[in-house]
Tab-separated table of C-alpha atoms in Angstrom:
chain	number	residue	atom	x	y	z
X	207	MET	CA	-13.117	108.465	-53.067
X	208	SER	CA	-9.957	106.568	-53.822
X	209	GLY	CA	-10.309	104.068	-56.615
X	210	LYS	CA	-9.132	100.503	-57.059
X	211	ASN	CA	-9.725	97.524	-59.299
X	212	ILE	CA	-12.647	95.388	-58.149
X	213	ILE	CA	-14.632	92.322	-59.188
X	214	LEU	CA	-18.410	92.138	-59.054
X	215	GLY	CA	-19.825	88.658	-58.492
X	216	GLY	CA	-18.395	85.620	-56.705
X	217	GLY	CA	-19.393	82.916	-59.170
X	218	VAL	CA	-16.737	80.778	-60.855
X	219	THR	CA	-15.685	83.606	-63.208
X	220	GLY	CA	-15.264	86.143	-60.419
X	221	LEU	CA	-13.460	83.627	-58.236
X	222	ALA	CA	-10.994	82.796	-61.006
X	223	ALA	CA	-10.344	86.497	-61.560
X	224	GLY	CA	-9.930	87.028	-57.814
X	225	VAL	CA	-7.457	84.166	-57.440
X	226	VAL	CA	-5.024	85.476	-60.057
X	227	SER	CA	-5.441	89.209	-59.402
X	228	GLY	CA	-5.899	89.523	-55.656
X	229	TRP	CA	-8.558	92.188	-56.330
X	230	PRO	CA	-11.499	92.282	-53.902
X	231	ILE	CA	-14.715	90.531	-54.900
X	232	TYR	CA	-18.143	91.888	-54.003
X	233	GLU	CA	-20.787	89.159	-53.858
X	234	ALA	CA	-24.493	89.689	-53.185
X	235	GLU	CA	-25.056	86.320	-51.500
X	236	ALA	CA	-23.629	84.908	-48.291
X	237	SER	CA	-21.571	82.212	-50.025
X	238	PRO	CA	-19.592	81.829	-53.272
X	239	GLY	CA	-20.299	79.946	-56.481
X	240	GLY	CA	-23.511	81.470	-57.823
X	241	ILE	CA	-25.568	78.862	-59.666
X	242	CYS	CA	-22.518	76.594	-59.857
X	243	SER	CA	-22.667	75.435	-56.264
X	244	SER	CA	-23.791	72.317	-54.445
X	245	TYR	CA	-25.819	71.937	-51.304
X	246	TYR	CA	-26.932	69.052	-49.084
X	247	MET	CA	-30.312	68.049	-47.667
X	248	ARG	CA	-31.264	65.344	-45.209
X	249	PRO	CA	-34.565	63.473	-45.565
X	250	GLY	CA	-37.130	65.162	-43.351
X	251	ASP	CA	-35.032	68.308	-42.894
X	252	PRO	CA	-35.902	71.403	-45.008
X	253	GLN	CA	-32.556	73.083	-44.269
X	254	ARG	CA	-29.917	73.424	-46.977
X	255	TYR	CA	-26.325	72.780	-45.904
X	256	ASN	CA	-23.182	73.960	-47.698
X	257	GLU	CA	-21.179	71.028	-46.367
X	258	PRO	CA	-22.076	67.321	-46.194
X	259	PRO	CA	-23.058	66.125	-42.710
X	260	ALA	CA	-20.465	64.146	-40.811
X	261	ASP	CA	-22.442	60.912	-41.189
X	262	GLY	CA	-22.882	61.414	-44.958
X	263	GLU	CA	-26.651	60.854	-44.757
X	264	ALA	CA	-27.769	63.549	-47.186
X	265	TYR	CA	-28.612	64.054	-50.838
X	266	ARG	CA	-26.377	66.407	-52.779
X	267	PHE	CA	-28.076	68.812	-55.182
X	268	GLU	CA	-27.019	71.865	-57.182
X	269	ILE	CA	-28.545	75.337	-57.287
X	270	GLY	CA	-29.002	75.426	-61.057
X	271	GLY	CA	-29.322	71.720	-61.830
X	272	GLY	CA	-26.458	69.570	-63.103
X	273	HIS	CA	-23.368	71.634	-63.892
X	274	TRP	CA	-20.834	69.380	-65.535
X	275	ILE	CA	-17.399	70.569	-66.653
X	276	TRP	CA	-16.645	70.228	-70.340
X	277	GLY	CA	-14.230	71.883	-72.737
X	278	ARG	CA	-10.731	71.317	-74.048
X	279	GLU	CA	-8.889	74.366	-72.723
X	280	GLN	CA	-6.088	72.438	-71.038
X	281	ASP	CA	-4.594	75.433	-69.240
X	282	THR	CA	-7.978	76.220	-67.717
X	283	LEU	CA	-8.575	72.596	-66.758
X	284	GLU	CA	-5.187	72.510	-65.052
X	285	PHE	CA	-6.160	75.648	-63.142
X	286	ILE	CA	-9.345	73.890	-61.978
X	287	ARG	CA	-7.393	70.764	-61.051
X	288	SER	CA	-5.125	72.860	-58.855
X	289	PHE	CA	-8.128	73.286	-56.538
X	290	ALA	CA	-10.075	70.027	-56.837
X	291	ARG	CA	-9.622	66.497	-58.039
X	292	LEU	CA	-11.792	65.858	-61.098
X	293	LYS	CA	-13.414	62.626	-62.232
X	294	ASN	CA	-14.066	61.874	-65.904
X	295	TYR	CA	-17.377	60.565	-67.270
X	296	GLU	CA	-18.621	59.433	-70.669
X	297	ARG	CA	-21.966	61.035	-71.463
X	298	LEU	CA	-25.077	58.888	-71.463
X	299	SER	CA	-28.086	60.931	-72.548
X	300	ALA	CA	-31.201	60.464	-74.633
X	301	VAL	CA	-34.430	61.974	-75.887
X	302	TYR	CA	-37.393	60.455	-74.077
X	303	PHE	CA	-40.868	60.304	-75.609
X	304	PRO	CA	-43.172	59.503	-72.676
X	305	ASP	CA	-46.233	58.894	-74.861
X	306	ARG	CA	-44.344	56.052	-76.568
X	307	ASP	CA	-42.051	55.136	-73.647
X	308	LEU	CA	-39.294	55.466	-76.241
X	309	TYR	CA	-35.650	56.386	-75.642
X	310	VAL	CA	-33.548	57.672	-78.529
X	311	PRO	CA	-29.853	58.312	-77.820
X	312	TYR	CA	-28.665	61.928	-78.067
X	313	PRO	CA	-28.232	63.494	-80.561
X	314	ILE	CA	-31.481	62.204	-82.038
X	315	GLN	CA	-30.486	62.969	-85.640
X	316	ASN	CA	-27.566	60.516	-85.391
X	317	HIS	CA	-29.758	57.699	-84.058
X	318	LEU	CA	-32.681	57.492	-86.471
X	319	SER	CA	-32.552	53.679	-86.297
X	320	SER	CA	-34.023	53.970	-82.782
X	321	LEU	CA	-37.196	55.534	-84.217
X	322	PRO	CA	-40.032	53.592	-85.873
X	323	PRO	CA	-38.921	52.711	-89.448
X	324	ASP	CA	-41.529	54.862	-91.176
X	325	VAL	CA	-40.626	57.914	-89.084
X	326	ALA	CA	-36.893	57.308	-89.531
X	327	GLY	CA	-37.289	57.039	-93.318
X	328	LYS	CA	-39.237	60.284	-93.595
X	329	ALA	CA	-36.804	62.067	-91.301
X	330	LEU	CA	-33.791	60.928	-93.331
X	331	ASP	CA	-35.422	62.006	-96.611
X	332	ASP	CA	-36.154	65.441	-95.127
X	333	ILE	CA	-32.579	65.915	-93.953
X	334	LEU	CA	-31.000	64.810	-97.222
X	335	GLN	CA	-33.312	66.971	-99.320
X	336	GLY	CA	-32.829	70.067	-97.153
X	337	GLY	CA	-33.725	73.362	-98.766
X	338	TYR	CA	-35.731	75.101	-96.031
X	339	GLN	CA	-35.058	78.808	-96.566
X	340	PRO	CA	-34.588	81.508	-95.494
X	341	VAL	CA	-32.881	81.064	-92.143
X	342	SER	CA	-33.416	83.912	-89.698
X	343	THR	CA	-34.444	82.333	-86.404
X	344	LEU	CA	-33.404	79.314	-84.368
X	345	ALA	CA	-36.598	77.564	-85.470
X	346	ASP	CA	-35.646	78.215	-89.124
X	347	TRP	CA	-32.172	76.771	-88.560
X	348	LEU	CA	-33.551	73.634	-86.934
X	349	ARG	CA	-36.002	73.036	-89.796
X	350	ALA	CA	-33.336	73.750	-92.415
X	351	ASN	CA	-30.915	71.212	-90.984
X	352	PHE	CA	-33.184	68.502	-89.596
X	353	GLY	CA	-36.353	68.752	-91.706
X	354	THR	CA	-40.001	68.989	-90.781
X	355	THR	CA	-40.378	65.383	-89.574
X	356	LEU	CA	-37.744	65.649	-86.828
X	357	TYR	CA	-38.743	69.251	-86.137
X	358	ASP	CA	-42.365	68.298	-85.522
X	359	LEU	CA	-41.414	65.191	-83.565
X	360	PHE	CA	-38.679	66.652	-81.340
X	361	PHE	CA	-36.912	69.920	-82.119
X	362	GLY	CA	-40.027	72.090	-82.298
X	363	PRO	CA	-41.820	70.929	-79.137
X	364	PHE	CA	-38.563	70.631	-77.161
X	365	HIS	CA	-37.448	74.171	-77.998
X	366	GLU	CA	-40.942	75.465	-77.305
X	367	LEU	CA	-40.317	74.327	-73.717
X	368	TYR	CA	-36.562	74.958	-73.498
X	369	CYS	CA	-36.742	78.490	-74.956
X	370	ALA	CA	-40.167	79.271	-73.434
X	371	GLY	CA	-41.557	79.807	-76.931
X	372	LEU	CA	-38.800	82.168	-78.089
X	373	HIS	CA	-37.268	79.783	-80.645
X	374	ASP	CA	-39.132	81.405	-83.545
X	375	GLN	CA	-38.027	84.902	-82.445
X	376	ILE	CA	-34.346	84.492	-81.549
X	377	ALA	CA	-31.310	84.132	-83.780
X	378	PRO	CA	-29.695	80.719	-84.254
X	379	GLN	CA	-27.152	80.042	-81.518
X	380	ASP	CA	-25.463	77.155	-79.732
X	381	MET	CA	-25.600	75.140	-82.956
X	382	TYR	CA	-22.790	72.951	-81.611
X	383	LYS	CA	-25.382	71.422	-79.275
X	384	SER	CA	-27.174	69.928	-82.308
X	385	PRO	CA	-24.320	68.716	-84.537
X	386	VAL	CA	-24.977	68.403	-88.269
X	387	ASP	CA	-22.962	65.595	-89.873
X	388	LYS	CA	-24.868	64.020	-92.756
X	389	ASN	CA	-22.490	61.061	-92.955
X	390	LEU	CA	-23.215	60.180	-89.333
X	391	ILE	CA	-26.927	60.843	-89.850
X	392	ILE	CA	-27.012	58.395	-92.769
X	393	LYS	CA	-25.013	55.809	-90.820
X	394	GLY	CA	-27.235	56.263	-87.773
X	395	ALA	CA	-30.323	55.403	-89.796
X	396	GLN	CA	-28.957	51.863	-90.118
X	397	GLU	CA	-26.724	51.183	-87.116
X	398	LYS	CA	-25.248	52.579	-83.925
X	399	THR	CA	-22.990	55.607	-84.197
X	400	PRO	CA	-20.240	56.864	-81.873
X	401	VAL	CA	-20.892	59.323	-79.079
X	402	VAL	CA	-20.359	62.864	-80.383
X	403	GLY	CA	-20.974	66.421	-79.256
X	404	TYR	CA	-19.467	69.123	-77.103
X	405	ASN	CA	-20.023	67.157	-73.883
X	406	ALA	CA	-19.386	63.612	-75.100
X	407	SER	CA	-17.113	63.342	-72.088
X	408	PHE	CA	-17.223	65.613	-69.075
X	409	LEU	CA	-15.639	66.197	-65.702
X	410	TYR	CA	-16.936	66.804	-62.209
X	411	PRO	CA	-15.171	67.525	-58.889
X	412	GLU	CA	-14.765	64.360	-56.844
X	413	LYS	CA	-16.206	66.078	-53.758
X	414	GLY	CA	-18.797	68.235	-55.518
X	415	LEU	CA	-18.879	71.745	-56.917
X	416	ASN	CA	-18.804	73.311	-53.466
X	417	ASP	CA	-15.436	71.735	-52.831
X	418	LEU	CA	-14.103	73.522	-55.921
X	419	VAL	CA	-15.714	76.926	-55.309
X	420	PHE	CA	-14.896	77.059	-51.591
X	421	ARG	CA	-11.260	76.183	-52.284
X	422	MET	CA	-11.113	78.936	-54.896
X	423	ALA	CA	-12.876	81.352	-52.530
X	424	ALA	CA	-10.276	80.624	-49.832
X	425	LYS	CA	-7.667	82.214	-52.124
X	426	CYS	CA	-9.751	85.362	-52.631
X	427	HIS	CA	-10.726	88.433	-50.679
X	428	ILE	CA	-14.541	88.317	-50.798
X	429	ASN	CA	-17.020	90.775	-49.357
X	430	TYR	CA	-20.325	88.930	-48.948
X	431	GLY	CA	-23.805	90.455	-48.740
X	432	LYS	CA	-22.810	93.225	-51.152
X	433	LYS	CA	-25.538	93.599	-53.750
X	434	VAL	CA	-24.799	96.354	-56.249
X	435	VAL	CA	-27.722	98.745	-56.764
X	436	LYS	CA	-26.060	101.581	-58.688
X	437	ILE	CA	-22.823	102.487	-60.422
X	438	ASN	CA	-22.048	106.142	-61.002
X	439	VAL	CA	-19.845	105.889	-64.082
X	440	ILE	CA	-18.935	109.583	-63.985
X	441	GLU	CA	-17.731	109.546	-60.377
X	442	LYS	CA	-16.569	105.907	-60.776
X	443	GLU	CA	-18.398	104.872	-57.636
X	444	VAL	CA	-20.274	101.657	-56.773
X	445	GLN	CA	-23.221	101.769	-54.376
X	446	PHE	CA	-24.476	98.685	-52.496
X	447	ASP	CA	-27.882	97.933	-51.033
X	448	ASP	CA	-26.528	98.334	-47.472
X	449	GLY	CA	-25.857	101.996	-48.208
X	450	THR	CA	-22.081	101.714	-48.508
X	451	LYS	CA	-20.099	103.019	-51.478
X	452	ILE	CA	-16.650	102.411	-52.940
X	453	GLY	CA	-14.656	104.030	-55.703
X	454	TYR	CA	-13.066	102.091	-58.529
X	455	ASP	CA	-10.502	102.410	-61.300
X	456	LYS	CA	-11.552	99.305	-63.242
X	457	ILE	CA	-14.320	96.767	-62.750
X	458	ILE	CA	-14.523	93.174	-63.880
X	459	SER	CA	-18.245	92.511	-63.849
X	460	THR	CA	-19.652	88.999	-63.902
X	461	LEU	CA	-23.197	90.275	-63.325
X	462	PRO	CA	-25.786	89.665	-66.065
X	463	LEU	CA	-25.379	92.188	-68.859
X	464	ASN	CA	-28.965	93.459	-68.734
X	465	GLN	CA	-28.660	94.121	-65.005
X	466	MET	CA	-25.396	95.990	-65.507
X	467	MET	CA	-27.000	98.284	-68.073
X	468	GLU	CA	-29.726	99.135	-65.550
X	469	ILE	CA	-27.244	99.595	-62.705
X	470	THR	CA	-24.978	101.910	-64.715
X	471	GLY	CA	-27.807	103.765	-66.456
X	472	LEU	CA	-25.937	103.413	-69.739
X	473	ASP	CA	-28.266	103.079	-72.717
X	474	PRO	CA	-27.158	101.403	-75.971
X	475	LEU	CA	-30.325	102.826	-77.638
X	476	VAL	CA	-31.405	99.430	-78.965
X	477	PRO	CA	-33.791	96.949	-77.307
X	478	ALA	CA	-32.221	94.523	-74.848
X	479	ASP	CA	-32.029	90.912	-75.981
X	480	PRO	CA	-34.287	88.349	-74.267
X	481	TYR	CA	-33.514	85.708	-71.675
X	482	THR	CA	-35.248	82.805	-69.990
X	483	SER	CA	-35.513	81.864	-66.330
X	484	VAL	CA	-35.495	78.302	-65.035
X	485	LEU	CA	-37.214	76.632	-62.114
X	486	VAL	CA	-35.162	73.639	-60.965
X	487	VAL	CA	-36.861	71.024	-58.809
X	488	ASN	CA	-34.343	68.854	-56.959
X	489	ILE	CA	-35.695	65.497	-55.779
X	490	GLY	CA	-34.322	62.677	-53.658
X	491	ALA	CA	-36.517	59.599	-53.975
X	492	MET	CA	-36.877	55.849	-54.004
X	493	CYS	CA	-36.094	54.437	-57.453
X	494	GLY	CA	-39.062	53.496	-59.571
X	495	PRO	CA	-39.286	50.227	-61.542
X	496	ARG	CA	-38.366	52.016	-64.806
X	497	CYS	CA	-35.801	54.501	-63.487
X	498	PRO	CA	-33.500	55.303	-66.441
X	499	LYS	CA	-29.760	54.745	-66.540
X	500	GLU	CA	-29.062	57.971	-68.489
X	501	HIS	CA	-27.338	60.993	-67.003
X	502	TRP	CA	-30.052	63.264	-68.401
X	503	LEU	CA	-33.046	63.129	-70.718
X	504	TYR	CA	-34.426	65.718	-73.126
X	505	ILE	CA	-38.227	65.774	-72.932
X	506	PRO	CA	-40.154	67.217	-75.910
X	507	ARG	CA	-43.546	66.868	-74.231
X	508	SER	CA	-44.561	66.715	-70.586
X	509	ARG	CA	-47.827	67.391	-68.841
X	510	SER	CA	-46.053	69.531	-66.243
X	511	GLY	CA	-44.136	71.648	-68.767
X	512	PHE	CA	-40.549	70.594	-67.965
X	513	HIS	CA	-38.024	69.987	-70.740
X	514	ARG	CA	-35.186	68.102	-69.049
X	515	VAL	CA	-34.801	65.513	-66.332
X	516	GLY	CA	-31.298	64.933	-65.031
X	517	PHE	CA	-30.107	62.150	-62.767
X	518	TYR	CA	-27.282	63.367	-60.539
X	519	SER	CA	-26.802	59.937	-59.011
X	520	ASN	CA	-26.554	58.243	-62.417
X	521	VAL	CA	-23.459	60.392	-62.960
X	522	ASP	CA	-22.035	59.590	-59.533
X	523	ALA	CA	-23.386	57.759	-56.482
X	524	SER	CA	-21.871	60.423	-54.206
X	525	PHE	CA	-25.046	62.481	-54.798
X	526	LEU	CA	-26.882	59.938	-52.602
X	527	PRO	CA	-26.873	59.377	-48.824
X	528	ILE	CA	-23.865	57.217	-48.028
X	529	SER	CA	-25.895	54.305	-46.607
X	530	CYS	CA	-27.694	53.613	-49.888
X	531	ARG	CA	-25.001	54.227	-52.505
X	532	ASP	CA	-24.448	50.514	-53.097
X	533	LYS	CA	-28.105	49.496	-52.866
X	534	HIS	CA	-29.306	51.148	-56.104
X	535	ASN	CA	-32.663	51.906	-54.538
X	536	ARG	CA	-32.470	55.713	-54.376
X	537	VAL	CA	-32.088	58.405	-57.008
X	538	SER	CA	-31.126	62.087	-56.956
X	539	ILE	CA	-32.855	64.075	-59.712
X	540	TYR	CA	-33.140	67.591	-61.110
X	541	VAL	CA	-36.061	68.722	-63.278
X	542	GLU	CA	-35.885	71.913	-65.362
X	543	ARG	CA	-38.709	74.140	-66.578
X	544	SER	CA	-38.192	77.409	-68.457
X	545	PHE	CA	-40.046	80.718	-68.202
X	546	ARG	CA	-39.693	83.832	-70.306
X	547	GLY	CA	-37.583	86.491	-68.640
X	548	GLY	CA	-39.698	88.629	-66.363
X	549	GLU	CA	-42.198	85.864	-65.647
X	550	LYS	CA	-42.144	84.000	-62.360
X	551	PRO	CA	-44.539	81.480	-60.813
X	552	GLU	CA	-46.246	82.368	-57.557
X	553	ALA	CA	-45.178	80.476	-54.430
X	554	GLY	CA	-48.422	78.505	-54.405
X	555	GLY	CA	-47.913	77.707	-58.061
X	556	VAL	CA	-44.479	76.264	-57.348
X	557	LYS	CA	-45.901	73.887	-54.751
X	558	ALA	CA	-48.603	72.744	-57.151
X	559	TYR	CA	-46.008	72.317	-59.884
X	560	GLU	CA	-43.726	70.264	-57.614
X	561	ALA	CA	-46.615	67.929	-56.852
X	562	ALA	CA	-47.407	67.620	-60.561
X	563	VAL	CA	-43.767	66.819	-61.379
X	564	VAL	CA	-43.627	64.066	-58.773
X	565	LYS	CA	-46.889	62.601	-59.997
X	566	GLU	CA	-45.687	62.609	-63.601
X	567	LEU	CA	-42.309	61.040	-62.794
X	568	GLN	CA	-44.092	58.400	-60.741
X	569	SER	CA	-46.445	57.670	-63.648
X	570	TRP	CA	-43.394	57.095	-65.861
X	571	GLY	CA	-41.954	54.688	-63.296
X	572	PHE	CA	-38.896	56.875	-62.673
X	573	ILE	CA	-39.483	57.324	-58.933
X	574	GLU	CA	-41.636	56.054	-56.106
X	575	GLU	CA	-41.817	57.758	-52.703
X	576	THR	CA	-39.941	61.071	-52.409
X	577	GLU	CA	-37.636	61.722	-49.443
X	578	VAL	CA	-36.456	65.246	-50.260
X	579	MET	CA	-37.764	67.929	-52.600
X	580	ASP	CA	-36.403	71.444	-52.967
X	581	SER	CA	-36.816	74.059	-55.709
X	582	THR	CA	-34.347	76.706	-56.818
X	583	TRP	CA	-35.131	79.686	-59.040
X	584	ILE	CA	-32.590	80.930	-61.603
X	585	PRO	CA	-33.779	84.397	-62.707
X	586	ILE	CA	-31.425	84.549	-65.698
X	587	ALA	CA	-30.599	81.030	-66.818
X	588	TYR	CA	-30.267	81.208	-70.621
X	589	THR	CA	-29.531	84.270	-72.713
X	590	TRP	CA	-30.591	84.813	-76.328
X	591	SER	CA	-30.157	87.328	-79.129
X	592	ARG	CA	-32.663	88.628	-81.632
X	593	PRO	CA	-31.723	88.349	-85.322
X	594	ASN	CA	-29.317	91.153	-86.285
X	595	SER	CA	-29.334	92.591	-82.763
X	596	SER	CA	-26.408	94.839	-81.831
X	597	TRP	CA	-27.445	95.268	-78.170
X	598	ARG	CA	-24.820	92.918	-76.779
X	599	GLU	CA	-21.828	94.437	-78.589
X	600	GLU	CA	-22.956	98.027	-78.033
X	601	SER	CA	-23.443	97.316	-74.327
X	602	PHE	CA	-19.912	95.899	-74.083
X	603	GLU	CA	-18.495	99.007	-75.726
X	604	LEU	CA	-20.431	101.386	-73.484
X	605	ASN	CA	-19.313	99.604	-70.329
X	606	ALA	CA	-15.700	99.354	-71.470
X	607	SER	CA	-15.661	103.088	-72.208
X	608	HIS	CA	-16.271	103.543	-68.482
X	609	SER	CA	-13.654	100.963	-67.406
X	610	ILE	CA	-16.211	98.179	-66.820
X	611	TYR	CA	-15.290	94.857	-68.430
X	612	GLN	CA	-17.735	91.977	-68.767
X	613	ALA	CA	-16.592	88.385	-68.136
X	614	GLY	CA	-18.487	85.132	-67.709
X	615	ARG	CA	-21.579	83.432	-69.035
X	616	PHE	CA	-24.226	85.989	-68.140
X	617	ALA	CA	-21.993	89.033	-68.302
X	618	ARG	CA	-21.067	88.144	-71.893
X	619	TRP	CA	-24.692	87.125	-72.634
X	620	THR	CA	-23.761	83.731	-74.012
X	621	ASN	CA	-24.447	80.110	-73.154
X	622	GLN	CA	-21.139	78.567	-72.131
X	623	GLY	CA	-19.819	76.126	-69.598
X	624	ILE	CA	-17.792	76.391	-66.407
X	625	THR	CA	-14.456	75.959	-68.179
X	626	GLU	CA	-15.030	78.830	-70.597
X	627	SER	CA	-16.359	81.074	-67.829
X	628	ILE	CA	-13.274	80.471	-65.695
X	629	ARG	CA	-11.047	81.058	-68.720
X	630	GLN	CA	-12.703	84.425	-69.306
X	631	GLY	CA	-12.042	85.424	-65.706
X	632	LEU	CA	-8.369	84.547	-66.053
X	633	GLU	CA	-7.971	86.203	-69.451
X	634	THR	CA	-9.773	89.397	-68.477
X	635	VAL	CA	-7.387	89.934	-65.579
X	636	SER	CA	-4.445	89.277	-67.882
X	637	LEU	CA	-5.691	91.797	-70.442
X	638	LEU	CA	-6.322	94.489	-67.833
X	639	LEU	CA	-2.937	94.016	-66.222
X	640	ARG	CA	-1.314	94.572	-69.618
X	641	SER	CA	-3.411	97.616	-70.490
């Protein structure tokens, strides 16, 4: 078979690579964007729509929960802006303790003055004394930097939910999400501190993520409904689930790294690193009497097992039906719950969980009657590494030795945002064109 350069996966990374290279994209689904895509639902209608209805009477949700654009790569941001107008937002987020009905601005360690004085004092003493050693796992790193008081209060129970219990088995990563600045921590024990962190400000397409991904897709040659089931690296041939095959010279793969190793049959001879799946419940509802103003909340304890509640419509009213955007009586929400990779709730379990989530949010006063509810399942949502694991790097090398190059969040087995994923798509094409 004649070979050519191809791209596997039509998420934002694959689309970026397709725009600048002109190489064909093979996407398993019937539409582009992957988890970074929006959809619309009308009250009383279970159908998902890729485009808003003409009358605007629909809630806008996202497949994988809120995907906000952050990062300072100006060239990449200009590339994004060439397809969609972006709006800028200043982050408003907090940790919420439902048992105390207490909100503490994020990051919690910089806002100890929002905690009860006795707890804040113990937490500050822990942090200043430090000394928790050795550090091998993420749990170790959190204790070492934030002490046992804050770990027991927030970091431990939150990461038990967020990492599905893997936090005491995986290596420290994404430390930028929990900034350590002792000067700000000391200041925050007495007074308000400035907004800090990787997403202190963020961007979002004025017309939603679908507007961005569909405009990018319009500049690409995409073959939809093409799920890869096998790659023969000796014959340099890709086989799809519809029975068709194509040859290749080089592949840019945006597929999850663990899936690629199965598809190619290449074996790095070390155990694969773990991952977590996420069930996202999207809800359109009447506002409750205590509906928060935050963009999202980190939840260390919930009866239903979720770890984050995000409020799409607190970021932008365009997530609401057009007739109620100025009335402030509706809310568009996403709720995230993690599962260890390989685990998945049964269909009946999802329905029971949805009901439990609604009941819990109602008990907190966040919502009243629901108008729309829809769940999405993200099989590989967060990727992790075991301490001292070489699986990731060895897998990259094996694939590259067969002209397969990994690009994007899941392909590179890292937790990164839209901007970085798009940048990797652009840079990978550039590198391959020069090689």
